[in-house]
Amino acid sequence: MVVGIELSDDEIDRVFHALAAATRRDILRRTLAGEYSVSALAREYDMSFAAVQKHVTVLEAAGLIVKRAEGRERLVRADPEMIARARALLARYEELWRARIDRLDALLAEPAGTPGPTEEPKNDHRRNEGE
């Protein structure tokens, strides 16, 4: 399966907003294991059906879960493709920051007084002039 990694800024904002709440992360975890009705999910939490439904709506708006109707019930399941896209985005951020930290580690490991990669060696020719 080929996964399109690119997410728009709005999609990124919605994904991180959705994952910011522990209840939504738990709903996502449960729906990764299988399909649930919203009412079955609501029974798992110490909150109203309406509150769980709002959490599901936020996850759905982020594309992290998919909702479908079956009779009178609304069934939800995680969308593995969007989760893979979000994970790929995080992996790119991790690569970026690891490279920056590696460069910083290399700079810190240099002995004091040695020029860094952007510094020019200092030659003071005036010292011997006039002697």
PDB file of C-alpha atoms in Angstrom:
ATOM      1  CA  MET A   1       0.000   0.000   0.000  1.00  0.00           C
ATOM      2  CA  VAL A   2       1.408   3.365  -1.048  1.00  0.00           C
ATOM      3  CA  VAL A   3       0.681   6.065   1.454  1.00  0.00           C
ATOM      4  CA  GLY A   4       0.588   9.731   0.496  1.00  0.00           C
ATOM      5  CA  ILE A   5       2.634  11.433   3.194  1.00  0.00           C
ATOM      6  CA  GLU A   6       1.878  15.051   2.493  1.00  0.00           C
ATOM      7  CA  LEU A   7      -0.637  16.586   4.839  1.00  0.00           C
ATOM      8  CA  SER A   8      -1.871  20.152   4.554  1.00  0.00           C
ATOM      9  CA  ASP A   9      -1.345  22.501   7.484  1.00  0.00           C
ATOM     10  CA  ASP A  10      -5.072  22.237   8.272  1.00  0.00           C
ATOM     11  CA  GLU A  11      -4.907  18.425   8.293  1.00  0.00           C
ATOM     12  CA  ILE A  12      -1.876  18.495  10.589  1.00  0.00           C
ATOM     13  CA  ASP A  13      -3.667  20.877  12.961  1.00  0.00           C
ATOM     14  CA  ARG A  14      -6.772  18.654  13.046  1.00  0.00           C
ATOM     15  CA  VAL A  15      -4.736  15.472  13.652  1.00  0.00           C
ATOM     16  CA  PHE A  16      -2.726  16.943  16.518  1.00  0.00           C
ATOM     17  CA  HIS A  17      -5.814  18.567  18.020  1.00  0.00           C
ATOM     18  CA  ALA A  18      -7.618  15.219  17.877  1.00  0.00           C
ATOM     19  CA  LEU A  19      -4.708  13.395  19.503  1.00  0.00           C
ATOM     20  CA  ALA A  20      -4.343  16.014  22.243  1.00  0.00           C
ATOM     21  CA  ALA A  21      -7.129  14.484  24.371  1.00  0.00           C
ATOM     22  CA  ALA A  22      -6.609  11.217  26.226  1.00  0.00           C
ATOM     23  CA  THR A  23     -10.202  10.107  25.606  1.00  0.00           C
ATOM     24  CA  ARG A  24      -9.823  10.559  21.858  1.00  0.00           C
ATOM     25  CA  ARG A  25      -6.533   8.652  21.861  1.00  0.00           C
ATOM     26  CA  ASP A  26      -8.285   5.835  23.719  1.00  0.00           C
ATOM     27  CA  ILE A  27     -11.196   5.822  21.257  1.00  0.00           C
ATOM     28  CA  LEU A  28      -8.686   5.647  18.413  1.00  0.00           C
ATOM     29  CA  ARG A  29      -6.864   2.759  20.108  1.00  0.00           C
ATOM     30  CA  ARG A  30     -10.115   0.849  20.566  1.00  0.00           C
ATOM     31  CA  THR A  31     -11.225   1.416  16.973  1.00  0.00           C
ATOM     32  CA  LEU A  32      -7.871   0.189  15.682  1.00  0.00           C
ATOM     33  CA  ALA A  33      -8.789  -3.177  17.180  1.00  0.00           C
ATOM     34  CA  GLY A  34     -12.219  -3.263  15.543  1.00  0.00           C
ATOM     35  CA  GLU A  35     -15.386  -1.478  14.606  1.00  0.00           C
ATOM     36  CA  TYR A  36     -17.535  -0.054  17.411  1.00  0.00           C
ATOM     37  CA  SER A  37     -20.919   1.579  17.527  1.00  0.00           C
ATOM     38  CA  VAL A  38     -20.830   5.033  19.062  1.00  0.00           C
ATOM     39  CA  SER A  39     -23.254   3.840  21.748  1.00  0.00           C
ATOM     40  CA  ALA A  40     -20.938   0.912  22.632  1.00  0.00           C
ATOM     41  CA  LEU A  41     -18.036   3.340  22.911  1.00  0.00           C
ATOM     42  CA  ALA A  42     -20.106   5.642  25.103  1.00  0.00           C
ATOM     43  CA  ARG A  43     -20.684   2.796  27.591  1.00  0.00           C
ATOM     44  CA  GLU A  44     -16.901   2.536  28.060  1.00  0.00           C
ATOM     45  CA  TYR A  45     -16.512   6.066  29.421  1.00  0.00           C
ATOM     46  CA  ASP A  46     -17.753   7.944  32.437  1.00  0.00           C
ATOM     47  CA  MET A  47     -19.343  10.687  30.335  1.00  0.00           C
ATOM     48  CA  SER A  48     -22.507  11.279  28.396  1.00  0.00           C
ATOM     49  CA  PHE A  49     -23.266   9.799  24.997  1.00  0.00           C
ATOM     50  CA  ALA A  50     -23.197  13.344  23.577  1.00  0.00           C
ATOM     51  CA  ALA A  51     -19.688  13.938  24.953  1.00  0.00           C
ATOM     52  CA  VAL A  52     -18.375  10.706  23.392  1.00  0.00           C
ATOM     53  CA  GLN A  53     -20.133  11.597  20.158  1.00  0.00           C
ATOM     54  CA  LYS A  54     -18.298  14.953  20.140  1.00  0.00           C
ATOM     55  CA  HIS A  55     -14.961  13.154  20.603  1.00  0.00           C
ATOM     56  CA  VAL A  56     -15.835  10.847  17.698  1.00  0.00           C
ATOM     57  CA  THR A  57     -16.710  13.886  15.566  1.00  0.00           C
ATOM     58  CA  VAL A  58     -13.302  15.458  16.251  1.00  0.00           C
ATOM     59  CA  LEU A  59     -11.542  12.202  15.311  1.00  0.00           C
ATOM     60  CA  GLU A  60     -13.660  11.921  12.173  1.00  0.00           C
ATOM     61  CA  ALA A  61     -12.916  15.534  11.168  1.00  0.00           C
ATOM     62  CA  ALA A  62      -9.206  14.731  11.499  1.00  0.00           C
ATOM     63  CA  GLY A  63      -9.638  11.714   9.243  1.00  0.00           C
ATOM     64  CA  LEU A  64      -8.407   9.355  11.950  1.00  0.00           C
ATOM     65  CA  ILE A  65     -11.651   7.385  12.072  1.00  0.00           C
ATOM     66  CA  VAL A  66     -14.371   6.597   9.566  1.00  0.00           C
ATOM     67  CA  LYS A  67     -18.049   6.520  10.503  1.00  0.00           C
ATOM     68  CA  ARG A  68     -20.737   4.586   8.650  1.00  0.00           C
ATOM     69  CA  ALA A  69     -24.403   3.971   9.201  1.00  0.00           C
ATOM     70  CA  GLU A  70     -25.787   0.516   9.730  1.00  0.00           C
ATOM     71  CA  GLY A  71     -29.485   0.696  10.432  1.00  0.00           C
ATOM     72  CA  ARG A  72     -29.995   3.063  13.299  1.00  0.00           C
ATOM     73  CA  GLU A  73     -26.449   2.733  14.600  1.00  0.00           C
ATOM     74  CA  ARG A  74     -23.326   4.654  13.646  1.00  0.00           C
ATOM     75  CA  LEU A  75     -20.266   2.433  13.483  1.00  0.00           C
ATOM     76  CA  VAL A  76     -16.737   3.793  13.683  1.00  0.00           C
ATOM     77  CA  ARG A  77     -13.361   2.320  12.867  1.00  0.00           C
ATOM     78  CA  ALA A  78      -9.859   3.739  12.667  1.00  0.00           C
ATOM     79  CA  ASP A  79      -8.497   4.783   9.292  1.00  0.00           C
ATOM     80  CA  PRO A  80      -5.046   3.156   9.072  1.00  0.00           C
ATOM     81  CA  GLU A  81      -4.060   5.216   6.017  1.00  0.00           C
ATOM     82  CA  MET A  82      -4.422   8.551   7.813  1.00  0.00           C
ATOM     83  CA  ILE A  83      -2.647   7.159  10.855  1.00  0.00           C
ATOM     84  CA  ALA A  84       0.212   6.025   8.588  1.00  0.00           C
ATOM     85  CA  ARG A  85       0.371   9.491   7.009  1.00  0.00           C
ATOM     86  CA  ALA A  86       0.554  11.140  10.433  1.00  0.00           C
ATOM     87  CA  ARG A  87       3.215   8.661  11.534  1.00  0.00           C
ATOM     88  CA  ALA A  88       5.269   9.357   8.398  1.00  0.00           C
ATOM     89  CA  LEU A  89       5.064  13.076   9.127  1.00  0.00           C
ATOM     90  CA  LEU A  90       6.324  12.504  12.663  1.00  0.00           C
ATOM     91  CA  ALA A  91       9.135  10.308  11.312  1.00  0.00           C
ATOM     92  CA  ARG A  92      10.250  13.178   9.062  1.00  0.00           C
ATOM     93  CA  TYR A  93      10.274  15.553  12.031  1.00  0.00           C
ATOM     94  CA  GLU A  94      12.269  12.990  13.996  1.00  0.00           C
ATOM     95  CA  GLU A  95      14.870  12.722  11.203  1.00  0.00           C
ATOM     96  CA  LEU A  96      15.156  16.500  11.030  1.00  0.00           C
ATOM     97  CA  TRP A  97      15.700  16.892  14.772  1.00  0.00           C
ATOM     98  CA  ARG A  98      18.049  13.908  15.055  1.00  0.00           C
ATOM     99  CA  ALA A  99      20.256  15.455  12.348  1.00  0.00           C
ATOM    100  CA  ARG A 100      20.268  18.785  14.185  1.00  0.00           C
ATOM    101  CA  ILE A 101      21.104  17.131  17.497  1.00  0.00           C
ATOM    102  CA  ASP A 102      23.891  15.104  15.841  1.00  0.00           C
ATOM    103  CA  ARG A 103      25.408  18.328  14.454  1.00  0.00           C
ATOM    104  CA  LEU A 104      25.160  19.954  17.870  1.00  0.00           C
ATOM    105  CA  ASP A 105      26.785  16.917  19.509  1.00  0.00           C
ATOM    106  CA  ALA A 106      29.634  17.110  16.987  1.00  0.00           C
ATOM    107  CA  LEU A 107      30.165  20.799  17.731  1.00  0.00           C
ATOM    108  CA  LEU A 108      30.159  20.190  21.470  1.00  0.00           C
ATOM    109  CA  ALA A 109      32.606  17.307  21.103  1.00  0.00           C
ATOM    110  CA  GLU A 110      35.235  19.524  19.405  1.00  0.00           C
ATOM    111  CA  PRO A 111      38.068  20.605  21.699  1.00  0.00           C
ATOM    112  CA  ALA A 112      37.830  24.200  22.890  1.00  0.00           C
ATOM    113  CA  GLY A 113      39.538  26.670  20.622  1.00  0.00           C
ATOM    114  CA  THR A 114      39.252  24.640  17.428  1.00  0.00           C
ATOM    115  CA  PRO A 115      37.361  26.390  14.695  1.00  0.00           C
ATOM    116  CA  GLY A 116      33.868  25.113  14.031  1.00  0.00           C
ATOM    117  CA  PRO A 117      32.587  24.347  10.548  1.00  0.00           C
ATOM    118  CA  THR A 118      31.641  27.987   9.886  1.00  0.00           C
ATOM    119  CA  GLU A 119      34.549  29.682  11.661  1.00  0.00           C
ATOM    120  CA  GLU A 120      37.730  30.812   9.939  1.00  0.00           C
ATOM    121  CA  PRO A 121      41.055  30.074  11.667  1.00  0.00           C
ATOM    122  CA  LYS A 122      42.410  33.215  13.260  1.00  0.00           C
ATOM    123  CA  ASN A 123      45.846  34.264  12.012  1.00  0.00           C
ATOM    124  CA  ASP A 124      47.325  37.225  13.811  1.00  0.00           C
ATOM    125  CA  HIS A 125      50.273  38.320  11.654  1.00  0.00           C
ATOM    126  CA  ARG A 126      50.624  41.580  13.534  1.00  0.00           C
ATOM    127  CA  ARG A 127      52.196  39.783  16.449  1.00  0.00           C
ATOM    128  CA  ASN A 128      55.538  39.439  14.691  1.00  0.00           C
ATOM    129  CA  GLU A 129      55.405  42.790  12.907  1.00  0.00           C
ATOM    130  CA  GLY A 130      57.733  45.458  14.265  1.00  0.00           C
ATOM    131  CA  GLU A 131      59.752  43.098  16.409  1.00  0.00           C
TER     132      GLU A 131
END
